[in-house]
Amino acid sequence: MVAELSRAFEERQAEVSTYIDFLKSLEQASTHGAPKLENIDHVISVDQQKILYSSVYLQLYNLVESTVTRCVEAVTNAATVSGELQVVDLSESLRSEWVKGIAQTHKELNLDNRFKAAMELCDHLINNRPITALPIGKGGGGNWDEIAIEKISERIGFNLNVSRPVYQGIKRQYKDGLGALSAIKKYRNDLAHGSISFTECANEITVTDLDGLKDNTTAYLREVIGNFVAYIEGFEYLAPERRTGNTLGE
C-alpha cells in the first residue's frame, strides 16, 4: 500500500498536467484569433475557454482528497494487514481512533445502539481479539486544505514536516487573498453548490495562473505523502515499545 501511494498520486497529477497542457495549446491558438477545432466550422468562445479553465479546480480538489484518503488508508492497512496486532500494540493516537470507531463516539446513537457499541468494545478488549479494522474518521468532505490535512495528521500521531519553500508556495496568495489549497477548496465548493458559474469562476485567470496553482499543490502533496510513508515505515503507528529496533519490543 505504501508503494502505491506515490504511483497513484503521480498518475492522477499527470491527468491534471495533461489537461493544463491542452489549455496552454488552446490559449496559444487564441493569440491568432478565436481558436477552432480542426475540420469543424465552430470557434471556441471566450466563455467556453473559461468553463474549461474552471474545471481545473475540480480536478485539483479531486487530487487533494484522493491523496489524503489513500494516505489514511495506508495507515489503516499497515495496522491491520497482519491480523495479529491488538489494541495495546497501537500508538496512543491510533488507540484513540480505534476506540472512537468501535464505540462510535462520533455518531448520534439511541440507547440500544450505544449499548451494543459499548459491548462490542468490551468484548474486543476482554477477549484480546486482534484488530481487523481501524476506522479513522476522515471528515473533511469538501473541506480539505492544508489546515485539515495537518489536523488529521496530528490525530494519527505526527506533525507534518513540510519544507519552507513548499509551504510558502501553498500559502502564497493566489486569488481573493487565498492560498493554493484554500482557493481550490473554495472554488470547487462554489462550483459544486452552484453559488458561482463556471465562467464567473475563471474571470481574470490565465492558464499560467492555473499551472502555478497545480505546481504548488502537487509539490505540497508529494511532501505530505513522504510524511505518511516515513510514519508508516518508521512503525510510528505502534506503541513505542512495540516498534522494530526497540529492545523493549523484542
mmCIF file of C-alpha atoms in Angstrom:
data_model
loop_
_atom_site.group_PDB
_atom_site.id
_atom_site.type_symbol
_atom_site.label_atom_id
_atom_site.label_comp_id
_atom_site.label_asym_id
_atom_site.label_seq_id
_atom_site.Cartn_x
_atom_site.Cartn_y
_atom_site.Cartn_z
ATOM 1 C CA MET A 1 0.000 0.000 0.000
ATOM 2 C CA VAL A 2 2.851 2.383 0.839
ATOM 3 C CA ALA A 3 4.489 1.812 -2.550
ATOM 4 C CA GLU A 4 1.154 2.515 -4.225
ATOM 5 C CA LEU A 5 0.792 5.976 -2.687
ATOM 6 C CA SER A 6 3.307 7.737 -4.906
ATOM 7 C CA ARG A 7 2.361 5.754 -8.010
ATOM 8 C CA ALA A 8 -1.352 6.533 -7.677
ATOM 9 C CA PHE A 9 -0.604 10.181 -6.963
ATOM 10 C CA GLU A 10 1.687 10.605 -9.962
ATOM 11 C CA GLU A 11 -0.906 9.009 -12.230
ATOM 12 C CA ARG A 12 -3.604 11.406 -11.063
ATOM 13 C CA GLN A 13 -1.448 14.512 -11.159
ATOM 14 C CA ALA A 14 -0.371 13.543 -14.686
ATOM 15 C CA GLU A 15 -4.030 13.756 -15.714
ATOM 16 C CA VAL A 16 -4.208 17.335 -14.447
ATOM 17 C CA SER A 17 -0.910 18.217 -16.139
ATOM 18 C CA THR A 18 -2.137 16.764 -19.431
ATOM 19 C CA TYR A 19 -5.327 18.811 -19.208
ATOM 20 C CA ILE A 20 -3.403 22.012 -18.479
ATOM 21 C CA ASP A 21 -1.118 21.295 -21.449
ATOM 22 C CA PHE A 22 -4.268 21.188 -23.570
ATOM 23 C CA LEU A 23 -5.366 24.552 -22.140
ATOM 24 C CA LYS A 24 -1.946 26.007 -22.944
ATOM 25 C CA SER A 25 -2.341 24.936 -26.550
ATOM 26 C CA LEU A 26 -5.800 26.469 -26.648
ATOM 27 C CA GLU A 27 -4.574 29.736 -25.163
ATOM 28 C CA GLN A 28 -1.653 29.855 -27.586
ATOM 29 C CA ALA A 29 -4.021 29.316 -30.518
ATOM 30 C CA SER A 30 -6.242 32.150 -29.296
ATOM 31 C CA THR A 31 -3.415 34.657 -29.831
ATOM 32 C CA HIS A 32 -4.071 34.251 -33.554
ATOM 33 C CA GLY A 33 -7.816 34.702 -33.254
ATOM 34 C CA ALA A 34 -10.651 32.639 -31.839
ATOM 35 C CA PRO A 35 -9.443 29.009 -31.858
ATOM 36 C CA LYS A 36 -11.474 26.325 -33.552
ATOM 37 C CA LEU A 37 -11.359 22.543 -33.781
ATOM 38 C CA GLU A 38 -9.861 21.174 -36.965
ATOM 39 C CA ASN A 39 -12.389 20.443 -39.743
ATOM 40 C CA ILE A 40 -15.208 21.892 -37.635
ATOM 41 C CA ASP A 41 -16.595 25.298 -38.527
ATOM 42 C CA HIS A 42 -17.193 26.406 -34.966
ATOM 43 C CA VAL A 43 -14.928 28.701 -32.983
ATOM 44 C CA ILE A 44 -14.263 28.192 -29.257
ATOM 45 C CA SER A 45 -15.630 31.235 -27.455
ATOM 46 C CA VAL A 46 -14.017 33.033 -24.527
ATOM 47 C CA ASP A 47 -16.772 31.763 -22.213
ATOM 48 C CA GLN A 48 -16.161 28.202 -23.357
ATOM 49 C CA GLN A 49 -12.474 28.618 -22.565
ATOM 50 C CA LYS A 50 -13.382 29.899 -19.100
ATOM 51 C CA ILE A 51 -15.534 26.830 -18.492
ATOM 52 C CA LEU A 52 -12.568 24.646 -19.380
ATOM 53 C CA TYR A 53 -10.318 26.681 -17.069
ATOM 54 C CA SER A 54 -12.705 26.332 -14.107
ATOM 55 C CA SER A 55 -12.639 22.558 -14.437
ATOM 56 C CA VAL A 56 -9.041 22.614 -13.183
ATOM 57 C CA TYR A 57 -10.325 23.437 -9.687
ATOM 58 C CA LEU A 58 -12.458 20.296 -9.709
ATOM 59 C CA GLN A 59 -9.553 18.180 -10.884
ATOM 60 C CA LEU A 60 -7.131 19.596 -8.326
ATOM 61 C CA TYR A 61 -9.594 19.130 -5.468
ATOM 62 C CA ASN A 62 -10.102 15.538 -6.566
ATOM 63 C CA LEU A 63 -6.317 15.123 -6.406
ATOM 64 C CA VAL A 64 -6.141 16.599 -2.892
ATOM 65 C CA GLU A 65 -8.967 14.485 -1.475
ATOM 66 C CA SER A 66 -7.846 11.244 -3.124
ATOM 67 C CA THR A 67 -4.308 11.775 -1.803
ATOM 68 C CA VAL A 68 -5.485 12.260 1.790
ATOM 69 C CA THR A 69 -7.845 9.295 1.541
ATOM 70 C CA ARG A 70 -5.115 6.987 0.250
ATOM 71 C CA CYS A 71 -2.652 8.153 2.912
ATOM 72 C CA VAL A 72 -5.115 7.420 5.724
ATOM 73 C CA GLU A 73 -5.998 4.047 4.167
ATOM 74 C CA ALA A 74 -2.288 3.188 4.073
ATOM 75 C CA VAL A 75 -2.064 3.772 7.837
ATOM 76 C CA THR A 76 -5.145 1.623 8.424
ATOM 77 C CA ASN A 77 -3.751 -1.108 6.205
ATOM 78 C CA ALA A 78 -0.380 -1.095 7.981
ATOM 79 C CA ALA A 79 -2.062 -1.545 11.365
ATOM 80 C CA THR A 80 -4.467 -4.297 10.322
ATOM 81 C CA VAL A 81 -2.949 -6.264 7.440
ATOM 82 C CA SER A 82 -1.119 -8.772 9.650
ATOM 83 C CA GLY A 83 -4.262 -9.596 11.610
ATOM 84 C CA GLU A 84 -2.042 -10.081 14.658
ATOM 85 C CA LEU A 85 -1.939 -6.667 16.324
ATOM 86 C CA GLN A 86 -4.019 -5.957 19.399
ATOM 87 C CA VAL A 87 -5.169 -2.626 20.753
ATOM 88 C CA VAL A 88 -2.274 -2.467 23.205
ATOM 89 C CA ASP A 89 0.134 -2.634 20.262
ATOM 90 C CA LEU A 90 -1.118 0.623 18.763
ATOM 91 C CA SER A 91 0.245 4.072 19.452
ATOM 92 C CA GLU A 92 -1.802 6.185 21.839
ATOM 93 C CA SER A 93 -3.165 8.290 18.977
ATOM 94 C CA LEU A 94 -4.342 5.316 16.911
ATOM 95 C CA ARG A 95 -5.701 3.609 20.016
ATOM 96 C CA SER A 96 -7.916 6.661 20.500
ATOM 97 C CA GLU A 97 -9.050 6.485 16.873
ATOM 98 C CA TRP A 98 -9.822 2.782 17.256
ATOM 99 C CA VAL A 99 -11.931 3.414 20.375
ATOM 100 C CA LYS A 100 -13.829 6.214 18.626
ATOM 101 C CA GLY A 101 -14.542 3.939 15.682
ATOM 102 C CA ILE A 102 -15.610 0.848 17.644
ATOM 103 C CA ALA A 103 -17.594 2.764 20.274
ATOM 104 C CA GLN A 104 -18.965 5.104 17.567
ATOM 105 C CA THR A 105 -18.436 8.102 19.804
ATOM 106 C CA HIS A 106 -18.715 10.413 16.795
ATOM 107 C CA LYS A 107 -22.281 9.297 15.985
ATOM 108 C CA GLU A 108 -25.674 10.111 17.431
ATOM 109 C CA LEU A 109 -26.959 6.716 18.641
ATOM 110 C CA ASN A 110 -30.060 5.657 20.535
ATOM 111 C CA LEU A 111 -29.640 3.855 23.855
ATOM 112 C CA ASP A 112 -29.775 0.358 22.370
ATOM 113 C CA ASN A 113 -27.183 1.031 19.711
ATOM 114 C CA ARG A 114 -24.974 2.879 22.180
ATOM 115 C CA PHE A 115 -25.099 -0.194 24.440
ATOM 116 C CA LYS A 116 -24.271 -2.529 21.535
ATOM 117 C CA ALA A 117 -21.266 -0.400 20.612
ATOM 118 C CA ALA A 118 -20.060 -0.417 24.220
ATOM 119 C CA MET A 119 -20.465 -4.202 24.407
ATOM 120 C CA GLU A 120 -18.515 -4.634 21.178
ATOM 121 C CA LEU A 121 -15.684 -2.589 22.645
ATOM 122 C CA CYS A 122 -15.703 -4.563 25.910
ATOM 123 C CA ASP A 123 -15.831 -7.925 24.148
ATOM 124 C CA HIS A 124 -12.900 -6.951 21.949
ATOM 125 C CA LEU A 125 -10.758 -5.982 24.921
ATOM 126 C CA ILE A 126 -11.743 -8.804 27.282
ATOM 127 C CA ASN A 127 -11.074 -11.489 24.684
ATOM 128 C CA ASN A 128 -7.878 -9.859 23.359
ATOM 129 C CA ARG A 129 -9.161 -10.045 19.826
ATOM 130 C CA PRO A 130 -6.755 -8.869 17.104
ATOM 131 C CA ILE A 131 -7.501 -5.663 15.237
ATOM 132 C CA THR A 132 -9.111 -6.409 11.907
ATOM 133 C CA ALA A 133 -10.435 -2.904 11.275
ATOM 134 C CA LEU A 134 -9.247 0.554 12.191
ATOM 135 C CA PRO A 135 -11.895 3.078 11.231
ATOM 136 C CA ILE A 136 -10.336 6.544 11.087
ATOM 137 C CA GLY A 137 -12.983 9.174 10.528
ATOM 138 C CA LYS A 138 -11.506 11.427 7.862
ATOM 139 C CA GLY A 139 -14.126 14.134 7.962
ATOM 140 C CA GLY A 140 -13.048 16.988 5.743
ATOM 141 C CA GLY A 141 -15.513 16.060 2.989
ATOM 142 C CA GLY A 142 -15.478 19.049 0.643
ATOM 143 C CA ASN A 143 -13.204 20.920 3.035
ATOM 144 C CA TRP A 144 -9.696 19.575 2.510
ATOM 145 C CA ASP A 145 -6.980 22.188 2.695
ATOM 146 C CA GLU A 146 -3.594 22.313 4.419
ATOM 147 C CA ILE A 147 -5.200 23.009 7.811
ATOM 148 C CA ALA A 148 -7.485 19.952 7.581
ATOM 149 C CA ILE A 149 -4.552 17.808 6.414
ATOM 150 C CA GLU A 150 -2.429 18.980 9.332
ATOM 151 C CA LYS A 151 -5.245 18.175 11.759
ATOM 152 C CA ILE A 152 -5.764 14.608 10.586
ATOM 153 C CA SER A 153 -2.006 14.032 10.700
ATOM 154 C CA GLU A 154 -1.967 15.191 14.318
ATOM 155 C CA ARG A 155 -4.872 12.877 15.119
ATOM 156 C CA ILE A 156 -2.982 9.945 13.650
ATOM 157 C CA GLY A 157 0.066 10.854 15.702
ATOM 158 C CA PHE A 158 2.556 13.041 13.874
ATOM 159 C CA ASN A 159 3.155 16.629 12.798
ATOM 160 C CA LEU A 160 3.605 17.310 9.106
ATOM 161 C CA ASN A 161 7.126 18.407 8.250
ATOM 162 C CA VAL A 162 6.886 20.383 5.018
ATOM 163 C CA SER A 163 9.863 22.283 3.636
ATOM 164 C CA ARG A 164 9.734 26.069 3.875
ATOM 165 C CA PRO A 165 9.697 26.780 0.099
ATOM 166 C CA VAL A 166 6.856 24.319 -0.482
ATOM 167 C CA TYR A 167 4.831 25.637 2.459
ATOM 168 C CA GLN A 168 5.344 29.210 1.277
ATOM 169 C CA GLY A 169 4.150 28.091 -2.142
ATOM 170 C CA ILE A 170 0.748 26.932 -0.908
ATOM 171 C CA LYS A 171 0.374 29.947 1.395
ATOM 172 C CA ARG A 172 1.239 32.480 -1.313
ATOM 173 C CA GLN A 173 -1.832 34.459 -2.353
ATOM 174 C CA TYR A 174 -3.406 33.005 -5.466
ATOM 175 C CA LYS A 175 -6.730 34.807 -5.718
ATOM 176 C CA ASP A 176 -9.105 36.683 -3.400
ATOM 177 C CA GLY A 177 -6.465 36.574 -0.662
ATOM 178 C CA LEU A 178 -6.457 32.773 -0.641
ATOM 179 C CA GLY A 179 -3.524 30.391 -0.827
ATOM 180 C CA ALA A 180 -3.412 27.415 -3.180
ATOM 181 C CA LEU A 181 -5.382 24.744 -1.285
ATOM 182 C CA SER A 182 -7.813 27.241 0.220
ATOM 183 C CA ALA A 183 -8.584 28.591 -3.253
ATOM 184 C CA ILE A 184 -9.042 25.105 -4.700
ATOM 185 C CA LYS A 185 -11.402 24.198 -1.855
ATOM 186 C CA LYS A 186 -13.432 27.400 -2.165
ATOM 187 C CA TYR A 187 -13.890 27.389 -5.938
ATOM 188 C CA ARG A 188 -14.562 23.669 -6.075
ATOM 189 C CA ASN A 189 -17.277 24.050 -3.427
ATOM 190 C CA ASP A 190 -18.692 27.178 -5.054
ATOM 191 C CA LEU A 191 -18.976 25.311 -8.345
ATOM 192 C CA ALA A 192 -20.366 22.149 -6.741
ATOM 193 C CA HIS A 193 -23.029 24.068 -4.819
ATOM 194 C CA GLY A 194 -23.972 26.288 -7.733
ATOM 195 C CA SER A 195 -23.080 29.542 -5.984
ATOM 196 C CA ILE A 196 -20.888 30.606 -8.920
ATOM 197 C CA SER A 197 -20.953 29.805 -12.615
ATOM 198 C CA PHE A 198 -18.049 28.198 -14.428
ATOM 199 C CA THR A 199 -17.494 31.344 -16.486
ATOM 200 C CA GLU A 200 -17.517 33.600 -13.408
ATOM 201 C CA CYS A 201 -15.122 31.297 -11.604
ATOM 202 C CA ALA A 202 -12.436 31.734 -14.268
ATOM 203 C CA ASN A 203 -12.639 35.519 -14.585
ATOM 204 C CA GLU A 204 -9.184 37.140 -14.708
ATOM 205 C CA ILE A 205 -7.452 33.742 -14.582
ATOM 206 C CA THR A 206 -4.857 32.593 -17.090
ATOM 207 C CA VAL A 207 -3.502 29.142 -17.849
ATOM 208 C CA THR A 208 -0.197 30.292 -16.345
ATOM 209 C CA ASP A 209 -2.026 31.006 -13.077
ATOM 210 C CA LEU A 210 -3.599 27.539 -13.101
ATOM 211 C CA ASP A 211 -0.301 25.878 -13.948
ATOM 212 C CA GLY A 212 1.359 27.595 -10.985
ATOM 213 C CA LEU A 213 -1.538 26.555 -8.761
ATOM 214 C CA LYS A 214 -1.068 22.965 -9.885
ATOM 215 C CA ASP A 215 2.683 23.067 -9.310
ATOM 216 C CA ASN A 216 2.364 24.443 -5.764
ATOM 217 C CA THR A 217 -0.350 21.948 -4.877
ATOM 218 C CA THR A 218 1.421 18.890 -6.235
ATOM 219 C CA ALA A 219 4.713 19.880 -4.561
ATOM 220 C CA TYR A 220 2.887 20.075 -1.223
ATOM 221 C CA LEU A 221 1.038 16.788 -1.697
ATOM 222 C CA ARG A 222 4.269 14.978 -2.567
ATOM 223 C CA GLU A 223 5.710 16.055 0.771
ATOM 224 C CA VAL A 224 2.515 15.032 2.573
ATOM 225 C CA ILE A 225 2.865 11.562 1.051
ATOM 226 C CA GLY A 226 6.512 11.483 2.105
ATOM 227 C CA ASN A 227 5.495 12.257 5.684
ATOM 228 C CA PHE A 228 2.941 9.461 5.742
ATOM 229 C CA VAL A 229 5.400 6.999 4.224
ATOM 230 C CA ALA A 230 8.020 7.901 6.861
ATOM 231 C CA TYR A 231 5.396 7.469 9.593
ATOM 232 C CA ILE A 232 4.429 4.004 8.331
ATOM 233 C CA GLU A 233 7.945 2.780 7.581
ATOM 234 C CA GLY A 234 9.074 4.021 10.991
ATOM 235 C CA PHE A 235 6.301 1.927 12.612
ATOM 236 C CA GLU A 236 5.035 5.055 14.366
ATOM 237 C CA TYR A 237 1.527 3.616 14.311
ATOM 238 C CA LEU A 238 2.722 1.199 17.006
ATOM 239 C CA ALA A 239 3.311 1.866 20.676
ATOM 240 C CA PRO A 240 6.977 2.920 21.186
ATOM 241 C CA GLU A 241 7.934 -0.344 22.912
ATOM 242 C CA ARG A 242 6.490 -2.373 20.030
ATOM 243 C CA ARG A 243 8.453 -0.702 17.239
ATOM 244 C CA THR A 244 11.115 -2.525 15.267
ATOM 245 C CA GLY A 245 14.601 -1.937 16.662
ATOM 246 C CA ASN A 246 13.372 -1.085 20.142
ATOM 247 C CA THR A 247 14.723 -3.684 22.567
ATOM 248 C CA LEU A 248 11.655 -3.287 24.762
ATOM 249 C CA GLY A 249 9.508 -4.714 21.986
ATOM 250 C CA GLU A 250 11.660 -7.761 21.316
#
